[in-house]
Short mmCIF file of N, CA and C in Angstrom, two decimals:
data_model
loop_
_atom_site.label_atom_id
_atom_site.label_comp_id
_atom_site.label_asym_id
_atom_site.label_seq_id
_atom_site.Cartn_x
_atom_site.Cartn_y
_atom_site.Cartn_z
N MET A 1 -18.10 -51.69 10.06
CA MET A 1 -17.64 -51.18 11.60
C MET A 1 -16.66 -50.45 11.61
N LYS A 2 -15.68 -51.06 10.65
CA LYS A 2 -14.20 -50.25 10.75
C LYS A 2 -14.72 -48.59 10.02
N LYS A 3 -15.63 -48.84 9.25
CA LYS A 3 -16.12 -47.25 8.78
C LYS A 3 -16.27 -46.58 9.80
N LYS A 4 -17.22 -47.27 10.63
CA LYS A 4 -17.78 -46.19 11.05
C LYS A 4 -17.19 -45.59 12.69
N SER A 5 -16.19 -46.24 12.65
CA SER A 5 -15.14 -46.45 13.92
C SER A 5 -13.83 -45.16 13.26
N LYS A 6 -13.90 -45.22 11.89
CA LYS A 6 -13.01 -44.45 11.06
C LYS A 6 -13.57 -43.05 10.89
N LEU A 7 -14.32 -42.98 10.66
CA LEU A 7 -15.49 -41.87 11.03
C LEU A 7 -16.09 -41.28 11.95
N LEU A 8 -15.97 -41.99 13.09
CA LEU A 8 -15.96 -41.61 14.27
C LEU A 8 -14.58 -40.41 14.47
N VAL A 9 -13.79 -41.28 14.08
CA VAL A 9 -11.86 -40.96 14.65
C VAL A 9 -11.79 -39.57 14.07
N LYS A 10 -12.42 -39.68 12.62
CA LYS A 10 -12.07 -38.49 11.88
C LYS A 10 -12.97 -36.88 12.55
N PHE A 11 -14.01 -37.53 12.94
CA PHE A 11 -15.01 -36.39 13.31
C PHE A 11 -14.49 -36.08 15.14
N SER A 12 -13.94 -36.95 15.74
CA SER A 12 -13.35 -36.49 17.32
C SER A 12 -12.07 -35.85 17.01
N LEU A 13 -11.35 -36.07 15.65
CA LEU A 13 -9.74 -34.63 15.61
C LEU A 13 -10.34 -33.85 15.11
N LEU A 14 -11.50 -33.74 14.21
CA LEU A 14 -12.24 -32.36 13.98
C LEU A 14 -12.46 -31.48 14.68
N ALA A 15 -13.18 -32.19 15.37
CA ALA A 15 -13.57 -31.10 16.92
C ALA A 15 -12.68 -31.24 17.31
N ALA A 16 -11.70 -31.64 17.74
CA ALA A 16 -10.76 -31.36 18.73
C ALA A 16 -9.87 -30.00 18.24
N ILE A 17 -9.91 -30.36 16.63
CA ILE A 17 -8.66 -29.06 16.01
C ILE A 17 -9.79 -27.88 16.21
N LEU A 18 -11.08 -28.22 16.09
CA LEU A 18 -12.04 -26.69 15.72
C LEU A 18 -11.89 -26.01 17.55
N VAL A 19 -12.31 -27.32 18.39
CA VAL A 19 -11.85 -26.52 19.89
C VAL A 19 -10.49 -26.14 20.06
N ILE A 20 -9.69 -26.54 19.77
CA ILE A 20 -8.08 -26.03 19.58
C ILE A 20 -8.33 -24.37 19.23
N MET A 21 -8.99 -24.20 17.82
CA MET A 21 -9.01 -23.42 17.30
C MET A 21 -9.20 -21.87 17.43
N ILE A 22 -10.97 -22.66 18.58
CA ILE A 22 -11.75 -21.59 19.09
C ILE A 22 -10.65 -20.72 20.28
N TYR A 23 -10.38 -21.85 21.22
CA TYR A 23 -9.27 -21.52 22.05
C TYR A 23 -8.09 -20.45 21.82
N MET A 24 -7.58 -20.81 20.52
CA MET A 24 -6.17 -20.02 20.29
C MET A 24 -6.78 -19.00 20.10
N ILE A 25 -7.87 -18.47 19.68
CA ILE A 25 -8.49 -17.34 19.00
C ILE A 25 -8.84 -16.35 20.49
N ALA A 26 -9.88 -16.96 21.06
CA ALA A 26 -10.10 -16.47 22.47
C ALA A 26 -8.69 -16.07 23.52
N LEU A 27 -7.76 -16.59 23.33
CA LEU A 27 -6.61 -16.41 23.46
C LEU A 27 -5.80 -15.23 22.63
N GLN A 28 -6.01 -14.66 21.27
CA GLN A 28 -5.68 -13.85 20.97
C GLN A 28 -6.39 -12.38 21.22
N VAL A 29 -7.41 -13.10 21.44
CA VAL A 29 -8.69 -12.02 21.92
C VAL A 29 -7.58 -11.06 23.23
N GLN A 30 -7.41 -12.03 24.41
CA GLN A 30 -7.26 -11.60 25.52
C GLN A 30 -6.18 -11.18 25.38
N ILE A 31 -4.78 -11.67 24.35
CA ILE A 31 -3.25 -11.02 24.55
C ILE A 31 -3.48 -9.59 24.18
N SER A 32 -4.45 -9.37 23.02
CA SER A 32 -4.64 -8.34 22.15
C SER A 32 -5.70 -7.42 23.72
N VAL A 33 -6.36 -7.78 24.22
CA VAL A 33 -6.64 -6.73 25.31
C VAL A 33 -5.69 -6.22 26.53
N LEU A 34 -5.20 -7.18 26.90
CA LEU A 34 -4.01 -7.35 27.74
C LEU A 34 -2.34 -6.03 27.33
N GLN A 35 -2.47 -6.59 26.15
CA GLN A 35 -1.34 -5.26 25.22
C GLN A 35 -1.80 -3.68 25.36
N GLN A 36 -3.45 -3.52 25.08
CA GLN A 36 -3.86 -1.92 25.03
C GLN A 36 -3.82 -2.32 26.44
N GLU A 37 -3.80 -2.86 27.69
CA GLU A 37 -4.16 -2.28 28.93
C GLU A 37 -2.59 -1.91 29.26
N ARG A 38 -1.78 -2.95 28.51
CA ARG A 38 -0.41 -2.52 29.26
C ARG A 38 0.41 -0.78 28.58
N ASP A 39 -0.30 -0.95 27.60
CA ASP A 39 0.28 0.37 26.80
C ASP A 39 -0.68 1.58 27.33
N GLU A 40 -1.71 1.69 28.03
CA GLU A 40 -2.07 2.36 28.82
C GLU A 40 -1.53 3.11 29.97
N LEU A 41 -1.29 1.47 30.90
CA LEU A 41 -0.62 1.95 31.96
C LEU A 41 0.97 2.62 32.01
N LEU A 42 1.62 1.77 31.19
CA LEU A 42 2.86 2.65 30.71
C LEU A 42 2.66 3.98 30.34
N GLU A 43 1.52 4.57 29.78
CA GLU A 43 1.51 6.02 29.32
C GLU A 43 1.05 6.37 30.97
N ILE A 44 0.18 6.32 31.76
CA ILE A 44 0.55 6.70 33.05
C ILE A 44 1.35 6.55 33.84
N THR A 45 2.14 5.82 33.92
CA THR A 45 3.38 5.59 34.36
C THR A 45 4.30 6.34 34.40
N ASP A 46 4.32 6.81 32.81
CA ASP A 46 5.34 7.88 32.54
C ASP A 46 4.85 9.14 32.54
N ASN A 47 3.64 9.55 33.12
CA ASN A 47 3.12 11.12 33.01
C ASN A 47 3.54 10.74 34.68
N TYR A 48 3.30 9.74 35.84
CA TYR A 48 3.57 10.08 36.72
C TYR A 48 5.34 10.35 36.89
N LYS A 49 6.05 9.42 36.23
CA LYS A 49 7.66 9.62 36.31
C LYS A 49 8.11 11.10 35.97
N THR A 50 7.11 11.52 35.11
CA THR A 50 7.44 13.14 34.50
C THR A 50 6.83 14.21 35.63
N SER A 51 5.36 13.75 36.02
CA SER A 51 5.57 14.82 37.62
C SER A 51 6.27 14.53 38.12
N ILE A 52 7.05 13.59 38.77
CA ILE A 52 7.80 13.23 40.04
C ILE A 52 9.29 14.09 39.62
N SER A 53 9.37 14.18 38.66
CA SER A 53 10.68 14.99 38.31
C SER A 53 10.48 16.03 38.38
N ASP A 54 9.73 16.71 37.81
CA ASP A 54 8.86 17.81 37.96
C ASP A 54 8.49 18.51 39.39
N MET A 55 8.03 17.73 40.12
CA MET A 55 8.08 17.59 41.84
C MET A 55 9.21 17.85 42.45
N GLU A 56 10.42 16.73 41.93
CA GLU A 56 11.61 16.60 42.45
C GLU A 56 12.63 18.53 41.90
N HIS A 57 12.52 18.81 40.62
CA HIS A 57 13.19 19.80 40.44
C HIS A 57 12.44 21.23 41.71
N GLU A 58 10.69 20.93 41.57
CA GLU A 58 10.26 22.23 42.19
C GLU A 58 11.05 21.93 43.94
N LEU A 59 11.31 21.01 44.16
CA LEU A 59 11.85 21.17 45.77
C LEU A 59 13.30 21.43 45.75
N LEU A 60 14.08 21.18 44.46
CA LEU A 60 15.49 21.74 44.61
C LEU A 60 15.49 23.17 44.49
N LEU A 61 14.53 23.75 44.23
CA LEU A 61 14.63 25.21 43.95
C LEU A 61 14.88 26.35 45.25
N PRO A 62 15.20 27.11 45.07
CA PRO A 62 15.13 27.95 46.27
C PRO A 62 13.89 28.60 47.06
N LYS A 63 13.96 28.83 47.99
CA LYS A 63 12.38 29.09 48.80
C LYS A 63 11.88 30.35 47.80
N GLU A 64 12.94 31.14 47.90
CA GLU A 64 12.05 32.49 47.05
C GLU A 64 11.74 32.21 46.05
N GLU A 65 12.01 31.43 45.03
CA GLU A 65 11.92 31.27 43.40
C GLU A 65 10.93 30.01 43.70
N TYR A 66 10.80 28.79 44.50
CA TYR A 66 9.72 28.23 44.73
C TYR A 66 8.27 28.95 44.70
N ILE A 67 8.74 29.90 45.68
CA ILE A 67 7.31 30.53 45.92
C ILE A 67 6.85 32.19 44.71
N ALA A 68 7.86 32.33 44.47
CA ALA A 68 7.75 33.14 43.22
C ALA A 68 6.81 32.31 41.96
N LYS A 69 7.51 31.21 41.46
CA LYS A 69 6.65 29.99 40.60
C LYS A 69 5.06 30.14 41.11
N TYR A 70 5.34 29.48 42.45
CA TYR A 70 3.44 29.30 43.13
C TYR A 70 2.77 30.19 42.62
N ALA A 71 3.38 31.51 43.32
CA ALA A 71 2.50 32.61 42.73
C ALA A 71 1.94 32.87 41.49
N ARG A 72 3.33 32.59 40.62
CA ARG A 72 2.48 32.87 39.26
C ARG A 72 1.81 31.75 38.50
N GLU A 73 1.93 31.00 38.85
CA GLU A 73 1.28 29.35 38.19
C GLU A 73 0.04 29.63 38.84
N ILE A 74 -0.16 29.08 39.69
CA ILE A 74 -1.32 28.75 40.85
C ILE A 74 -2.28 30.01 41.57
N LEU A 75 -1.46 31.43 41.72
CA LEU A 75 -2.54 32.24 42.53
C LEU A 75 -2.68 33.19 41.11
N GLY A 76 -1.76 33.05 40.01
CA GLY A 76 -2.03 34.08 38.91
C GLY A 76 -1.50 35.48 38.98
N PHE A 77 -0.31 35.62 40.25
CA PHE A 77 -0.27 36.75 40.64
C PHE A 77 1.22 37.22 39.52
N TYR A 78 1.69 38.41 39.60
CA TYR A 78 2.64 38.56 38.48
C TYR A 78 3.69 40.03 39.08
N LYS A 79 4.80 40.03 38.83
CA LYS A 79 5.91 40.75 38.88
C LYS A 79 5.43 41.78 38.59
N TYR A 80 6.10 43.28 39.17
CA TYR A 80 5.97 44.81 38.41
C TYR A 80 6.63 44.63 37.30
N SER A 81 7.66 43.79 36.59
CA SER A 81 8.34 43.96 35.95
C SER A 81 7.62 42.78 34.73
N ASP A 82 7.11 42.40 34.97
CA ASP A 82 6.35 40.64 33.88
C ASP A 82 5.94 41.31 32.98
N ILE A 83 5.99 41.64 31.58
CA ILE A 83 4.84 41.60 30.20
C ILE A 83 4.27 40.66 30.15
N ILE A 84 3.04 41.20 30.18
CA ILE A 84 1.56 40.13 30.15
C ILE A 84 1.00 40.52 28.51
N PHE A 85 0.85 39.33 28.00
CA PHE A 85 0.64 39.47 26.86
C PHE A 85 -1.21 38.93 26.75
N LYS A 86 -2.26 39.90 26.60
CA LYS A 86 -3.82 39.19 26.18
C LYS A 86 -3.68 39.09 25.17
N GLN A 87 -4.81 38.06 24.88
CA GLN A 87 -4.78 37.21 23.42
C GLN A 87 -6.57 38.08 23.49
N LYS A 88 -7.56 37.77 22.81
CA LYS A 88 -8.31 38.23 22.10
C LYS A 88 -9.50 37.12 22.23
N ASN A 89 -10.32 37.50 22.89
CA ASN A 89 -11.13 35.99 22.63
C ASN A 89 -12.41 36.62 21.28
N GLU A 90 -12.37 35.53 20.40
CA GLU A 90 -13.48 35.46 19.42
C GLU A 90 -14.65 34.77 19.73
#
């Protein structure tokens, strides 16, 4: 009877250790997934921060400079004094 109870105790301890190890592995997987998500979100927030700082810089430009910058970058217009380099497409 004592041998059966000792065997049962050893088996239950082994089962508990196995369950704890499986749980720890699952937690490690969750931690790695959350760290990847955190890194992606940090990259997105950095992109937003740089775009916000660019927008704040544009807001501080005088009206004429802002219009000229918008016309060049968005609309594709150029001043008569601008030098334009064209690249051959191969």
